[in-house]
XYZ file of C-alpha atoms in Angstrom:
514
model
C 276.202 100.289 89.440
C 273.375 101.602 87.281
C 270.238 102.939 88.937
C 267.257 100.778 87.992
C 265.217 103.919 87.284
C 268.002 105.709 85.419
C 266.903 106.567 81.904
C 268.853 104.730 79.246
C 268.675 105.014 75.470
C 265.399 104.562 73.581
C 265.379 103.217 70.012
C 262.931 102.620 67.163
C 263.780 99.695 64.877
C 262.065 99.480 61.443
C 261.119 103.115 62.132
C 259.167 103.778 58.878
C 256.868 106.794 58.963
C 257.484 107.161 62.677
C 254.163 106.148 64.214
C 255.830 104.300 67.097
C 258.199 107.221 67.737
C 255.328 109.731 67.728
C 253.447 107.701 70.324
C 256.523 107.285 72.524
C 257.177 111.022 72.338
C 253.497 111.802 73.003
C 253.923 109.880 76.252
C 256.916 112.121 77.005
C 260.020 110.115 76.075
C 262.609 111.180 73.495
C 263.590 108.580 70.882
C 267.400 108.579 70.782
C 268.057 106.439 67.702
C 266.148 104.924 64.793
C 267.087 102.244 62.268
C 265.721 101.381 58.812
C 267.261 100.196 55.536
C 264.904 102.442 53.511
C 266.396 105.892 52.837
C 262.974 107.455 52.226
C 261.713 106.156 55.563
C 264.800 107.456 57.354
C 264.542 110.901 55.737
C 260.830 111.096 56.548
C 261.524 110.085 60.135
C 264.414 112.550 60.318
C 262.186 115.398 59.121
C 259.811 114.890 62.033
C 262.391 113.726 64.600
C 265.461 115.880 63.854
C 267.123 115.244 67.229
C 267.052 111.450 66.775
C 270.218 109.718 65.529
C 269.362 107.843 62.317
C 270.991 104.735 60.847
C 270.205 103.797 57.241
C 271.406 100.210 57.319
C 270.286 96.631 56.913
C 268.651 95.722 60.180
C 270.765 92.557 60.575
C 274.103 94.281 59.923
C 273.346 97.649 61.513
C 276.072 98.756 63.902
C 273.687 99.641 66.684
C 276.104 98.115 69.171
C 278.779 100.641 68.150
C 276.340 103.538 68.649
C 275.199 102.235 72.032
C 278.828 101.764 73.097
C 278.005 99.997 76.335
C 275.403 102.511 77.485
C 272.196 101.381 79.133
C 269.281 100.778 76.741
C 265.932 101.220 78.456
C 263.562 100.552 75.564
C 263.416 99.564 71.929
C 260.303 99.395 69.773
C 260.387 97.026 66.802
C 257.777 96.620 64.054
C 259.227 94.210 61.465
C 257.747 94.160 57.952
C 254.387 92.377 58.210
C 253.491 91.966 54.520
C 254.690 88.368 54.297
C 252.651 87.351 57.344
C 249.482 89.283 56.530
C 246.290 87.670 55.215
C 246.192 90.544 52.709
C 249.174 88.913 50.991
C 246.796 86.283 49.624
C 248.389 83.580 47.476
C 251.427 85.650 46.530
C 254.568 83.618 47.313
C 256.091 84.616 50.624
C 259.710 85.667 51.065
C 261.395 83.701 53.836
C 264.015 86.438 54.337
C 261.384 89.043 55.188
C 259.583 86.578 57.443
C 262.862 86.196 59.372
C 262.966 89.907 60.265
C 261.663 89.374 63.833
C 264.964 87.610 64.529
C 266.722 90.948 64.025
C 265.173 91.802 67.398
C 266.864 88.736 68.916
C 270.152 89.627 67.196
C 270.261 93.151 68.630
C 268.829 92.201 72.021
C 271.725 89.759 72.435
C 274.151 92.625 71.711
C 272.736 95.695 73.475
C 270.547 94.061 76.167
C 267.568 96.454 76.260
C 265.521 96.282 79.438
C 262.195 96.470 77.606
C 261.318 95.490 74.035
C 257.932 96.295 72.508
C 256.921 94.684 69.228
C 254.009 95.161 66.809
C 252.892 93.053 63.868
C 249.821 91.547 62.235
C 248.029 88.873 64.247
C 249.059 86.283 61.656
C 252.633 86.358 62.956
C 251.422 83.865 65.561
C 251.054 81.359 62.722
C 254.629 81.959 61.486
C 255.990 78.771 59.954
C 258.443 77.612 57.245
C 257.866 78.305 53.545
C 257.667 75.337 51.178
C 260.872 75.510 49.110
C 260.406 72.494 46.813
C 259.249 73.709 43.416
C 257.723 70.348 42.467
C 255.487 70.267 45.549
C 252.003 71.843 45.689
C 252.118 74.972 47.792
C 255.592 76.024 46.681
C 256.387 79.448 48.119
C 253.525 79.218 50.618
C 253.509 78.559 54.383
C 253.573 74.873 55.366
C 250.198 74.548 57.078
C 251.132 71.421 59.026
C 253.822 73.464 60.782
C 251.664 76.510 61.520
C 253.087 78.492 64.424
C 256.335 76.525 64.836
C 258.624 79.434 63.874
C 256.692 81.754 66.177
C 257.135 79.279 69.009
C 260.844 79.091 68.195
C 261.166 82.898 68.286
C 259.346 83.190 71.626
C 261.562 80.428 73.037
C 264.748 82.169 71.890
C 263.621 85.486 73.372
C 262.446 84.032 76.683
C 263.022 80.868 78.691
C 262.971 77.470 77.058
C 264.892 74.410 76.055
C 267.113 74.468 72.983
C 269.245 71.819 71.368
C 272.974 72.624 71.052
C 272.526 73.932 67.491
C 269.739 76.327 68.499
C 266.684 74.296 67.453
C 263.807 74.098 69.900
C 263.891 70.749 71.631
C 260.361 69.611 70.812
C 260.293 70.623 67.129
C 258.309 68.204 64.908
C 260.376 65.840 62.776
C 258.934 67.467 59.636
C 260.572 70.694 60.734
C 264.091 69.291 60.485
C 264.578 69.808 56.750
C 263.768 73.491 57.152
C 265.960 73.955 60.233
C 269.138 73.110 58.318
C 268.515 76.112 56.034
C 267.171 78.385 58.748
C 269.117 81.535 59.537
C 268.579 80.902 63.243
C 270.502 77.621 63.077
C 272.926 78.750 60.371
C 273.997 81.867 62.276
C 274.304 80.062 65.574
C 271.508 81.614 67.641
C 271.981 78.936 70.261
C 270.822 80.467 73.538
C 267.644 81.744 75.111
C 267.907 85.382 76.178
C 265.808 84.906 79.304
C 263.310 87.736 78.797
C 259.781 87.642 80.194
C 257.447 87.560 77.174
C 253.751 88.326 76.815
C 251.610 89.269 73.822
C 248.054 90.334 73.017
C 245.912 91.453 70.118
C 244.626 94.993 70.647
C 242.276 97.275 68.684
C 243.441 100.876 68.238
C 239.874 102.236 68.499
C 239.823 101.056 72.126
C 242.683 103.468 72.824
C 241.300 106.657 71.306
C 242.387 106.275 67.672
C 239.795 106.857 64.896
C 240.627 103.459 63.345
C 239.708 99.859 64.172
C 243.180 98.628 63.192
C 243.837 95.428 65.151
C 247.402 94.220 65.675
C 249.525 91.797 67.689
C 251.662 93.474 70.346
C 254.359 91.956 72.541
C 256.060 93.295 75.643
C 259.380 91.590 76.380
C 261.388 92.621 79.433
C 264.498 91.558 81.334
C 264.232 93.727 84.456
C 261.702 91.434 86.160
C 259.129 94.209 86.469
C 255.584 93.103 85.737
C 254.401 93.279 82.131
C 251.360 95.534 82.080
C 248.714 96.024 79.404
C 247.045 99.414 79.091
C 243.403 99.724 80.032
C 241.086 100.735 77.158
C 240.033 104.375 77.098
C 237.120 103.955 74.667
C 234.493 101.340 73.866
C 232.490 100.424 70.798
C 229.112 101.140 72.359
C 230.210 103.897 74.726
C 229.146 101.874 77.760
C 231.256 102.742 80.791
C 233.814 104.518 78.600
C 233.626 107.204 75.904
C 232.487 105.829 72.545
C 234.956 105.084 69.761
C 236.212 108.171 67.928
C 234.264 108.355 64.619
C 235.763 108.669 61.158
C 233.777 111.883 60.696
C 236.205 113.583 63.086
C 239.040 113.304 60.544
C 237.061 113.840 57.307
C 236.481 117.035 55.324
C 232.746 116.526 54.889
C 232.366 119.749 52.892
C 234.404 118.291 50.035
C 231.925 116.104 48.136
C 234.045 115.255 45.135
C 232.682 114.661 41.628
C 229.286 113.320 40.609
C 229.496 109.670 39.678
C 227.529 110.516 36.510
C 229.921 113.200 35.177
C 233.081 111.172 34.733
C 234.903 110.779 31.440
C 235.775 107.252 32.486
C 232.787 105.508 34.091
C 233.297 103.953 37.488
C 234.010 100.236 37.525
C 230.979 97.972 37.741
C 231.939 96.722 41.198
C 232.445 100.274 42.466
C 228.978 101.283 41.264
C 227.486 98.210 42.901
C 229.135 99.012 46.236
C 227.901 102.593 46.145
C 224.347 101.413 45.449
C 224.468 98.938 48.329
C 225.852 101.636 50.613
C 223.070 104.053 49.692
C 220.528 101.409 50.576
C 222.077 100.765 53.988
C 223.250 104.205 55.070
C 220.960 106.659 53.273
C 217.651 104.954 52.545
C 217.670 102.698 55.588
C 219.858 104.982 57.694
C 220.578 108.590 58.389
C 224.302 108.979 57.828
C 227.031 109.325 55.176
C 229.232 106.334 54.525
C 232.693 105.329 53.306
C 233.242 103.102 50.265
C 236.227 100.755 50.089
C 237.120 100.506 46.404
C 240.443 98.829 45.741
C 239.634 95.153 45.451
C 238.174 92.702 42.985
C 235.012 91.455 44.707
C 231.553 92.695 43.787
C 229.948 92.885 47.223
C 229.434 96.216 48.946
C 232.505 97.317 50.844
C 232.057 100.316 53.030
C 231.300 101.777 56.398
C 229.469 104.591 58.085
C 231.539 107.711 58.646
C 230.632 107.399 62.312
C 232.768 104.259 62.651
C 236.544 104.330 63.117
C 238.642 103.822 59.986
C 239.690 100.235 59.229
C 243.313 99.182 58.876
C 245.107 101.195 56.191
C 247.098 99.474 53.458
C 249.752 100.705 51.032
C 247.161 101.905 48.476
C 244.646 104.729 48.459
C 241.437 102.786 48.854
C 238.829 104.846 50.657
C 236.322 107.223 49.136
C 233.686 109.414 50.759
C 230.290 108.971 49.124
C 227.782 111.810 49.394
C 224.234 111.720 48.059
C 223.593 115.352 47.272
C 220.445 117.408 47.794
C 220.073 120.630 49.323
C 220.633 118.269 52.198
C 223.716 116.057 52.138
C 223.864 112.517 53.464
C 227.245 110.772 53.481
C 228.901 107.441 54.154
C 232.213 105.713 53.501
C 232.624 102.997 50.921
C 235.477 100.485 50.693
C 237.304 99.287 47.616
C 238.877 96.218 49.233
C 237.893 93.174 51.282
C 234.225 92.568 52.073
C 231.509 94.256 54.050
C 228.820 96.906 53.618
C 230.817 100.087 54.012
C 230.612 102.069 57.210
C 228.942 105.049 58.778
C 231.100 108.118 59.236
C 230.158 107.929 62.916
C 232.249 104.761 63.311
C 236.051 104.749 63.468
C 237.675 104.203 60.081
C 238.269 100.560 59.319
C 241.858 99.378 58.912
C 243.853 101.694 56.654
C 245.888 99.748 54.129
C 249.136 100.560 52.342
C 247.494 100.935 48.931
C 245.983 104.125 47.478
C 242.297 104.158 46.572
C 240.793 101.915 49.248
C 238.246 104.312 50.744
C 235.756 106.705 49.200
C 233.398 109.268 50.697
C 229.935 109.044 49.159
C 227.757 112.173 49.360
C 224.100 112.016 48.344
C 222.161 115.163 47.398
C 218.485 115.223 48.290
C 215.773 117.828 48.080
C 212.146 118.242 49.106
C 209.713 116.569 46.737
C 207.818 119.836 46.313
C 210.876 121.704 45.026
C 210.895 119.555 41.881
C 208.022 121.627 40.486
C 210.527 124.436 39.887
C 213.406 122.162 38.866
C 214.948 122.547 35.430
C 215.403 119.738 32.927
C 219.021 119.054 33.980
C 217.999 118.472 37.596
C 215.203 116.139 36.559
C 217.495 114.251 34.229
C 220.051 113.739 36.984
C 217.343 112.528 39.382
C 216.274 110.104 36.675
C 219.863 108.853 36.390
C 219.977 108.304 40.141
C 216.750 106.320 39.988
C 217.923 104.137 37.107
C 221.262 103.585 38.813
C 219.668 102.367 42.037
C 217.022 100.278 40.256
C 219.746 98.511 38.292
C 221.685 97.399 41.342
C 218.891 96.791 43.794
C 217.066 94.680 41.244
C 219.956 92.574 39.951
C 222.206 92.282 42.980
C 219.901 91.475 45.870
C 216.769 90.369 44.048
C 214.454 92.759 45.839
C 212.311 95.458 44.281
C 213.095 99.052 45.092
C 209.432 99.255 46.176
C 210.574 97.587 49.371
C 211.390 99.675 51.332
C 211.480 102.474 48.752
C 208.769 103.934 46.600
C 209.144 104.360 42.863
C 207.067 107.006 41.121
C 206.762 106.300 37.412
C 205.052 108.498 34.807
C 205.095 108.542 31.014
C 207.356 111.591 30.926
C 210.952 110.395 30.690
C 212.421 113.084 32.924
C 209.627 112.829 35.441
C 210.737 109.364 36.474
C 211.681 110.273 40.035
C 212.524 106.992 41.653
C 213.718 107.317 45.154
C 211.796 108.980 47.942
C 213.483 109.034 51.352
C 211.508 110.618 54.202
C 209.682 112.811 51.708
C 212.900 113.789 49.950
C 214.123 112.996 46.443
C 217.667 111.838 45.705
C 219.158 114.211 43.137
C 222.807 113.272 42.766
C 225.567 111.021 44.070
C 229.130 112.219 44.551
C 232.264 110.204 45.252
C 235.818 111.142 46.123
C 238.778 109.274 47.521
C 240.041 110.095 50.984
C 243.039 112.430 50.963
C 246.470 111.605 52.368
C 245.878 114.068 55.216
C 242.603 112.333 56.109
C 244.311 108.933 56.078
C 247.163 110.312 58.194
C 244.715 111.612 60.791
C 242.717 108.399 60.482
C 245.750 106.374 61.556
C 246.157 108.635 64.568
C 248.998 110.941 63.512
C 248.854 114.502 64.881
C 248.080 117.321 62.443
C 251.571 118.776 62.829
C 253.253 115.581 61.577
C 254.522 116.063 58.011
C 254.715 113.133 55.612
C 254.656 115.153 52.378
C 258.388 115.982 52.337
C 261.553 114.369 53.644
C 264.399 116.010 55.540
C 265.950 117.208 52.253
C 262.707 118.891 51.142
C 262.124 116.276 48.459
C 258.417 115.715 47.891
C 257.312 112.175 48.680
C 254.979 110.726 45.994
C 251.377 110.299 47.127
C 251.415 106.511 46.719
C 254.500 106.283 48.912
C 252.956 108.567 51.531
C 249.940 106.252 51.712
C 252.210 103.202 51.913
C 254.075 104.729 54.839
C 250.790 105.549 56.611
C 249.427 102.053 56.012
C 252.577 100.449 57.424
C 252.776 102.785 60.416
C 252.177 101.934 64.040
C 249.135 103.798 65.373
C 250.741 106.369 67.725
C 248.143 105.964 70.464
C 249.114 102.284 70.724
C 252.836 102.831 71.282
C 251.975 105.625 73.714
C 249.591 103.400 75.700
C 251.905 100.379 75.835
C 255.064 102.327 76.708
C 253.324 104.458 79.336
C 251.894 101.315 80.965
C 255.268 99.552 81.119
C 257.816 102.371 81.403
C 256.201 105.242 83.353
C 259.587 105.969 84.955
C 260.993 107.043 81.553
C 258.761 110.123 81.287
C 260.730 113.320 80.586
C 258.386 116.015 79.269
C 255.324 116.411 77.062
C 255.809 116.266 73.307
C 256.434 119.629 71.670
C 254.370 119.978 68.441
C 256.467 119.925 65.281
C 256.818 123.372 63.708
C 255.637 123.151 60.105
C 257.781 124.985 57.578
C 256.474 125.294 54.021
C 258.360 126.301 50.901
C 256.508 128.911 48.855
C 256.617 129.292 45.089
C 258.985 132.254 45.403
C 261.514 130.036 47.139
C 260.916 131.576 50.563
C 260.042 129.516 53.616
C 257.169 130.215 55.977
C 256.202 128.834 59.377
C 252.718 127.388 59.788
């Protein structure tokens, strides 16, 4: 008879970049096996978790049962692909096959009987429903709104306790659901029993658990051992009342790297990008005291950004964050966004959600100098200050219909290069710099430790930057898997995580240890 506290196997399904595994190991539990169909993901995971057994197989046909071979399985973590549930998917037709991936958890749970299952996905999974498959019907390829949440209810019923019809359908399914059930993999493959797990789920924000990002996700804890399901207590709070404040984005940014002036580019910045920067300068420099982040990778024209003192937002598959700095001999910075909506963020907030797309965040740095120092300034400095003034006048005037005289003061003279527009606390804005956030900054922003390497796979093949960002944007925030597993499986603790030893290949072909 197995000891209830005996440690069984621990697995990571849909392992990706390894965020869930990192968190589990940071708690002190070794991940024994990992599964993903993507070879790049497996090789990346293998590079950072060399003692884990890796399976590069389709999640539905993976021979996990053969590997387990009747051994006890204490825990599996599963983060199925969320792109076809996410609001970020927009109007793009959804793929029903990808939306069925959560049922891979049911499939394997029925085979290997893990005691505890932890799941992570976007909050929209709770609205999981059939996809309209009739091409002549409006909404083809889109979720059927009248059936919102029915597939999610079906999944929860199959995993837990509930009433099923003999063919596996949930007993109280709406009549409209019937035409989809006949084609559903659940019915077709004969998933006809409830597994009897206890099931609970919540939406949690990573910034509340010490991560420098406000990424918010749906988490489920599903267990068969009749122990209580426990949710971790927050370790941080937005306002720092009663708990330490959220970890700011500034903690993971290289604030000494300003990037290039927005006025010195061979290819001018897009109109919407310029508009967002201008709106961010108004909020975070002229009306504030901090740098900000610009979010750039989207089509809207409103300001997207955040202070660098906020956590990072959810990361996507694309590089979309740039650090904006308004230069002087004094530098003020903020983050601007290139996706979604908003007014950027202070660098003293956690980074907003990091996406899977490159180019979604920018660091804006604004140069300023004392008004008196302009008497000794050369023509180039005055010309650049004039450009800054014209730039801000253009966007403040046309976009929000308010003169720069409120709350700013414009000094106008007849001399062209003496048109010094913007005074801020007795200082003149001289230049504006913008750069995108680096992969390393995004990695740290999603909570990965510095020693975690996503630049190369286990075969020393370099992973393209866009793919690195995609892996980061899809990754589980490590502090979340650590918090949830430690709250529910404290008896699995083995030893503290040993930092990964970085090995770099030099140009001469030799290897060195970091």
